[in-house]
PDB file of C-alpha atoms and ligand atoms in Angstrom:
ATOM      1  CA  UNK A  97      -3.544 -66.668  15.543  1.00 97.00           C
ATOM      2  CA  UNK A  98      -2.683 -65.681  19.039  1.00 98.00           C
ATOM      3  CA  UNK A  99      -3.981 -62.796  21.323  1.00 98.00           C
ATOM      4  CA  UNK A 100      -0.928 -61.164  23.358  1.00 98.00           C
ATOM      5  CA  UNK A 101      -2.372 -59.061  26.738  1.00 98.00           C
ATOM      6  CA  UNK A 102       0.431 -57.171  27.870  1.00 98.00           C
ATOM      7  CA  UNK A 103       0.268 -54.881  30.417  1.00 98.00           C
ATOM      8  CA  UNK A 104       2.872 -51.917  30.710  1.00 98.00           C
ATOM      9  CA  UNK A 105       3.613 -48.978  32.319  1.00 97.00           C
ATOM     10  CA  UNK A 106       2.403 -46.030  30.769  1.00 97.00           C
ATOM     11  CA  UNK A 107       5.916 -44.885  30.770  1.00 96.00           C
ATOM     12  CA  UNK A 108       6.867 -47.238  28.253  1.00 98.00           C
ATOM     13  CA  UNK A 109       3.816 -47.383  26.027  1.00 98.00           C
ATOM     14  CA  UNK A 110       4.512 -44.572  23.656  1.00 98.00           C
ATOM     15  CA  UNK A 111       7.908 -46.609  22.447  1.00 97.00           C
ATOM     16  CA  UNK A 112       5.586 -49.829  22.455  1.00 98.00           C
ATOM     17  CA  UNK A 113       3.382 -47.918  20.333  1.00 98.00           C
ATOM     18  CA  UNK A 114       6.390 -46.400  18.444  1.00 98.00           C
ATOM     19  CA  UNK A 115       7.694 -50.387  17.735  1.00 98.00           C
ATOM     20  CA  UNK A 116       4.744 -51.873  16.702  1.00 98.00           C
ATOM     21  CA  UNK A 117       4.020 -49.212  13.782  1.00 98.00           C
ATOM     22  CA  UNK A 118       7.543 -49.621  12.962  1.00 98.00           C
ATOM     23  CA  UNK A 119       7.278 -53.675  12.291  1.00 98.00           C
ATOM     24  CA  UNK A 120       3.555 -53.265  11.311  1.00 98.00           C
ATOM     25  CA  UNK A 121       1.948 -55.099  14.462  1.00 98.00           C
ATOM     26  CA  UNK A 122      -1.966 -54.026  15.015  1.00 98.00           C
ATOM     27  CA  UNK A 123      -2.959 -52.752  18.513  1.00 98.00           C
ATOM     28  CA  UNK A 124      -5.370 -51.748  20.116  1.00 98.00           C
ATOM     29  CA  UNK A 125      -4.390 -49.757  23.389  1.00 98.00           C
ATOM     30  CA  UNK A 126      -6.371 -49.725  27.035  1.00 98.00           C
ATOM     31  CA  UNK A 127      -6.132 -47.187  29.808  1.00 98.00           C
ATOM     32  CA  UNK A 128      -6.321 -49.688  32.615  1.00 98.00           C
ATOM     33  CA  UNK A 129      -5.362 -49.686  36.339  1.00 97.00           C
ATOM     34  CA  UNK A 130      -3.363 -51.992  38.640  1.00 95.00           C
ATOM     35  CA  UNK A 131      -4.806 -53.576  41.161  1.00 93.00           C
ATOM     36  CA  UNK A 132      -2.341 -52.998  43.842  1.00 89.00           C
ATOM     37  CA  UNK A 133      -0.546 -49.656  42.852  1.00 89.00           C
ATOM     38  CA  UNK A 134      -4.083 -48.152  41.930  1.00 89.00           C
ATOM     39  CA  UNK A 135      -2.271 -46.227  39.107  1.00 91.00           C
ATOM     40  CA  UNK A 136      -2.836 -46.160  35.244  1.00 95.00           C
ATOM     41  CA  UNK A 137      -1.010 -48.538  33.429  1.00 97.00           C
ATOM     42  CA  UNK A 138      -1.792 -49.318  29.737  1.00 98.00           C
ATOM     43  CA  UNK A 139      -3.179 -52.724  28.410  1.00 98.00           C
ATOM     44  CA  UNK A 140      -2.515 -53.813  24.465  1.00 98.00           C
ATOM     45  CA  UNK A 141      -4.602 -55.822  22.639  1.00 98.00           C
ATOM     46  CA  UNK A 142      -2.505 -57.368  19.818  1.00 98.00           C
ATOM     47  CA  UNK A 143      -3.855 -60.160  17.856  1.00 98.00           C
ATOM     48  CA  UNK A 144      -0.846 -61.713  15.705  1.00 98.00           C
ATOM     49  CA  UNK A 145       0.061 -64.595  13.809  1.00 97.00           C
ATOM     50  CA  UNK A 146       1.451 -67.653  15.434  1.00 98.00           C
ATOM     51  CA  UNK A 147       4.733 -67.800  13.623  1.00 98.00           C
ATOM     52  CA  UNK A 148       5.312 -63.589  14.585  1.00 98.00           C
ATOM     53  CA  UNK A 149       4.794 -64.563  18.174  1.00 98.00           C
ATOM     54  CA  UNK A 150       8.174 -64.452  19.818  1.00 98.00           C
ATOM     55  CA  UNK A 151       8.533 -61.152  17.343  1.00 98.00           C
ATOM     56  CA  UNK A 152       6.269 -59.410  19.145  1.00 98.00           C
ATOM     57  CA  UNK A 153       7.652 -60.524  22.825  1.00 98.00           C
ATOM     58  CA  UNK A 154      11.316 -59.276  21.981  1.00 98.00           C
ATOM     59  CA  UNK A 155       9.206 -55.899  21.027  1.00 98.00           C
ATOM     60  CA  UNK A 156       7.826 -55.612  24.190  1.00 98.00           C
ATOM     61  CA  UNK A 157      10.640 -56.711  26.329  1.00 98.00           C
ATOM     62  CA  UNK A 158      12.839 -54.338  24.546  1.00 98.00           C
ATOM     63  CA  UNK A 159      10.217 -51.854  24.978  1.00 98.00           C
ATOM     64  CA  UNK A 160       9.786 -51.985  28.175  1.00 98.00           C
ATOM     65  CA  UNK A 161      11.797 -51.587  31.582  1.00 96.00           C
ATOM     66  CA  UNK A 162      11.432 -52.089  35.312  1.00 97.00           C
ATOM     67  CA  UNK A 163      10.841 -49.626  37.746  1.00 96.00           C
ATOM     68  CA  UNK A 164      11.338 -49.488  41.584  1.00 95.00           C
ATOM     69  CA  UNK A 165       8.482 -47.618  42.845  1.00 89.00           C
ATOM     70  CA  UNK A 166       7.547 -46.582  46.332  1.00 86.00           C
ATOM     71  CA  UNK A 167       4.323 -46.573  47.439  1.00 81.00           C
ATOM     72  CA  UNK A 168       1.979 -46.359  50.298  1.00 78.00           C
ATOM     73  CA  UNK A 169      -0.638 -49.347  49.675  1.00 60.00           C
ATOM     74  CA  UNK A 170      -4.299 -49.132  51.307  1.00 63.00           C
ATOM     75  CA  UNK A 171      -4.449 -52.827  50.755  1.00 55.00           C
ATOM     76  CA  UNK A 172      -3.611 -55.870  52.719  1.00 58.00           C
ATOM     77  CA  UNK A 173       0.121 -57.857  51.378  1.00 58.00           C
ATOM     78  CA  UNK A 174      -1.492 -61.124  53.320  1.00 61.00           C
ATOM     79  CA  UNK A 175      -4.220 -62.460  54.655  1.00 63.00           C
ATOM     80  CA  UNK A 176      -4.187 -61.586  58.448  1.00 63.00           C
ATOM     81  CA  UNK A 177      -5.690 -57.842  59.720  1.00 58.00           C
ATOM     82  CA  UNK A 178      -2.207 -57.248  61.000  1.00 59.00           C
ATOM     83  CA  UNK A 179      -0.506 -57.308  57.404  1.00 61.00           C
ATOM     84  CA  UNK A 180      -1.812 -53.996  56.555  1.00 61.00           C
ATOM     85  CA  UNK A 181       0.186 -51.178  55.962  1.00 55.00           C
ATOM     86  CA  UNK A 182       0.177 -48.283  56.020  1.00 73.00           C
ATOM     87  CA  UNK A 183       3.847 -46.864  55.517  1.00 80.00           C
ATOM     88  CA  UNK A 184       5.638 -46.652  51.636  1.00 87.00           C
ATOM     89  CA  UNK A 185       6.747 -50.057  50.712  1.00 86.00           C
ATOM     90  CA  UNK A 186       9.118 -50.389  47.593  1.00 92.00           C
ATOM     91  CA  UNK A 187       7.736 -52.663  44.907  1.00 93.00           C
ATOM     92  CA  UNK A 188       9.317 -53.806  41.450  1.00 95.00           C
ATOM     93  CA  UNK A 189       6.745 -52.842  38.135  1.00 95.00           C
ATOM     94  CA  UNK A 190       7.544 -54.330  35.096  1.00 90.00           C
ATOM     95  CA  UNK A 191       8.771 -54.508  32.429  1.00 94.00           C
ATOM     96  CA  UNK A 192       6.039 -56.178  31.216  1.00 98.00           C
ATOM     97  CA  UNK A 193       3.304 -58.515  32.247  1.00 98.00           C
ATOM     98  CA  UNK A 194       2.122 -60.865  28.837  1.00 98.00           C
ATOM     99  CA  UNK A 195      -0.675 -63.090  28.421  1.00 98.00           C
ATOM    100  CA  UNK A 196      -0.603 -65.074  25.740  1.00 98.00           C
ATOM    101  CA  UNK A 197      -3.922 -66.947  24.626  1.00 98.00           C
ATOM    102  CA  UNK A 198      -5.208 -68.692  21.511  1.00 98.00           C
ATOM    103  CA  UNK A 199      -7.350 -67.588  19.369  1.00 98.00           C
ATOM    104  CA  UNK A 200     -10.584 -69.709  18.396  1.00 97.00           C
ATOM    105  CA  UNK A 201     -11.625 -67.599  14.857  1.00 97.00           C
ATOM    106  CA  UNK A 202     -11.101 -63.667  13.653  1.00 96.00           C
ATOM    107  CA  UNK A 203     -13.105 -61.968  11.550  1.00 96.00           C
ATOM    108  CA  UNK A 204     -11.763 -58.853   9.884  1.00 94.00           C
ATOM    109  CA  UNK A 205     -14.953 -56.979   8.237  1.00 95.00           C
TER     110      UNK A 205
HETATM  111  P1  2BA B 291      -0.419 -53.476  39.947  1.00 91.90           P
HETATM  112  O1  2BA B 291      -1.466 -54.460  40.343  1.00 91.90           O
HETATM  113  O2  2BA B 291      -0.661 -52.061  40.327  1.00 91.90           O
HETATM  114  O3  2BA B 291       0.960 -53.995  40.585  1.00 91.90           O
HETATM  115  C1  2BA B 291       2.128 -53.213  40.515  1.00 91.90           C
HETATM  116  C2  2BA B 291       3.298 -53.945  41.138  1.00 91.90           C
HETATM  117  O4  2BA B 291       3.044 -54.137  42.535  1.00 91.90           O
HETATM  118  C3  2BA B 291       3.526 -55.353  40.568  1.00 91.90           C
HETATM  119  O5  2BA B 291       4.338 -55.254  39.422  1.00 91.90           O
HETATM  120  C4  2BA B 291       4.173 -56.086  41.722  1.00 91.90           C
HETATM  121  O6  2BA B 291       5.565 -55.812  41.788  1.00 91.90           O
HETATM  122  C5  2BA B 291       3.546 -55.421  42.926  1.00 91.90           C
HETATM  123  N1  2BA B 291       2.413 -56.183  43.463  1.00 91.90           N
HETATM  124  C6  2BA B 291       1.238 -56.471  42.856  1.00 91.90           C
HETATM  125  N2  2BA B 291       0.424 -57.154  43.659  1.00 91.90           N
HETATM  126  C7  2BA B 291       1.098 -57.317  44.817  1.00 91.90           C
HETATM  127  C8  2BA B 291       0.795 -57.945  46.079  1.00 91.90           C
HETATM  128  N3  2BA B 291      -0.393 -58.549  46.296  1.00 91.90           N
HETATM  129  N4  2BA B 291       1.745 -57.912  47.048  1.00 91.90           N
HETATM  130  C9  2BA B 291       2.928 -57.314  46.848  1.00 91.90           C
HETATM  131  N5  2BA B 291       3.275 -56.685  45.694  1.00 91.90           N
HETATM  132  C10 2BA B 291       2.375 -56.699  44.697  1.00 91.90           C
HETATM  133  P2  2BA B 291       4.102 -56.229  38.189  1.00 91.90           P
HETATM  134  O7  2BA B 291       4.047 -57.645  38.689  1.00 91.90           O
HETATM  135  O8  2BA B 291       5.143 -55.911  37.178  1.00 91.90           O
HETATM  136  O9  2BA B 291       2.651 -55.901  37.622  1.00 91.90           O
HETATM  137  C11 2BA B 291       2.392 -54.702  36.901  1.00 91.90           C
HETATM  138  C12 2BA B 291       0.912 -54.614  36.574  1.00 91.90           C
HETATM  139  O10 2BA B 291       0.585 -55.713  35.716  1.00 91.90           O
HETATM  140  C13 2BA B 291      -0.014 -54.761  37.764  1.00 91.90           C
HETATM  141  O11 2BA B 291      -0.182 -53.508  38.393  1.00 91.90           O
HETATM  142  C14 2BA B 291      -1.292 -55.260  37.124  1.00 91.90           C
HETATM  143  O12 2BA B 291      -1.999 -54.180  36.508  1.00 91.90           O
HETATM  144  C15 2BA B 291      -0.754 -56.154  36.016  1.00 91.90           C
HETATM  145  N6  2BA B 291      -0.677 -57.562  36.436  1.00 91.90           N
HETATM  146  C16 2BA B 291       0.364 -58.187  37.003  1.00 91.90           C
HETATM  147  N7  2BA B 291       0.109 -59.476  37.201  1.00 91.90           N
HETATM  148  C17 2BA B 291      -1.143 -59.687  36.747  1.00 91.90           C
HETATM  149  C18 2BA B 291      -1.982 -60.827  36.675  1.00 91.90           C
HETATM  150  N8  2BA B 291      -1.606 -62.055  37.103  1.00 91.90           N
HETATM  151  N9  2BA B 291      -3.232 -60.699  36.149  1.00 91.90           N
HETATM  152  C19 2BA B 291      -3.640 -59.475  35.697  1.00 91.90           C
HETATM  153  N10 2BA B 291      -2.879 -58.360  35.727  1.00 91.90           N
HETATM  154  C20 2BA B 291      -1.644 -58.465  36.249  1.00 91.90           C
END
């Protein structure tokens, strides 16, 4: 048993969701937020069986697409004062980010 993370845009999470009805996945959806963009995103929890594993990540990479998005980020890019900005940088989101991580027991009650 494995636990997938993957973090999409919320543009592409209603397909996701579509998908994973469709092959009979179980999710459990997050409204989260990035960390840089400081926009919603949406996180799934999937826990799945090892041997539907690779399944699931064709799912979400067909699922989901990149985006160029411009924005204007109150945060710094590096570590000096200087490397703040403050003027619309363009930055590539997505498709997906995944996390995949073992899982020690699961209980279904
Ligand atoms: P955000 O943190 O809002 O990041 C959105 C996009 O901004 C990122 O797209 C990346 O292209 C860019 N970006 C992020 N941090 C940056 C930085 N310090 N300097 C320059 N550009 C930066 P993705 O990489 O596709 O990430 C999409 C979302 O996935 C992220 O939204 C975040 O919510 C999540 N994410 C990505 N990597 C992660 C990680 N290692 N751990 C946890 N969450 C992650």
């Amino acid at each position: 048993m494995r636990l997938v993370i993957a973090i999409v845009q919320d543009k592409d999470a209603a397909k996701m969701t579509e998908q994973l009805i469709k092959n009979e996945i179980r999710a459990t959806k997050l409204a989260t937020t990035g960390g840089f963009l400081r926009a919603g995103n949406t996180t799934f929890l999937i826990g799945i069986e090892d041997e539907r594993v690779d399944q699931l990540l064709q799912i979400i990479a067909d699922s989901c697409r990149s985006r160029e998005q411009f924005v204007t980020p109150n945060a710094p890019l590096g570590n000096q004062v200087e490397s703040y900005v403050s003027y619309p940088v363009s930055v590539q989101v997505g498709g997906a980010t995944v996390f995949v991580v073992p899982v020690d027991r699961y209980e279904h009650f």
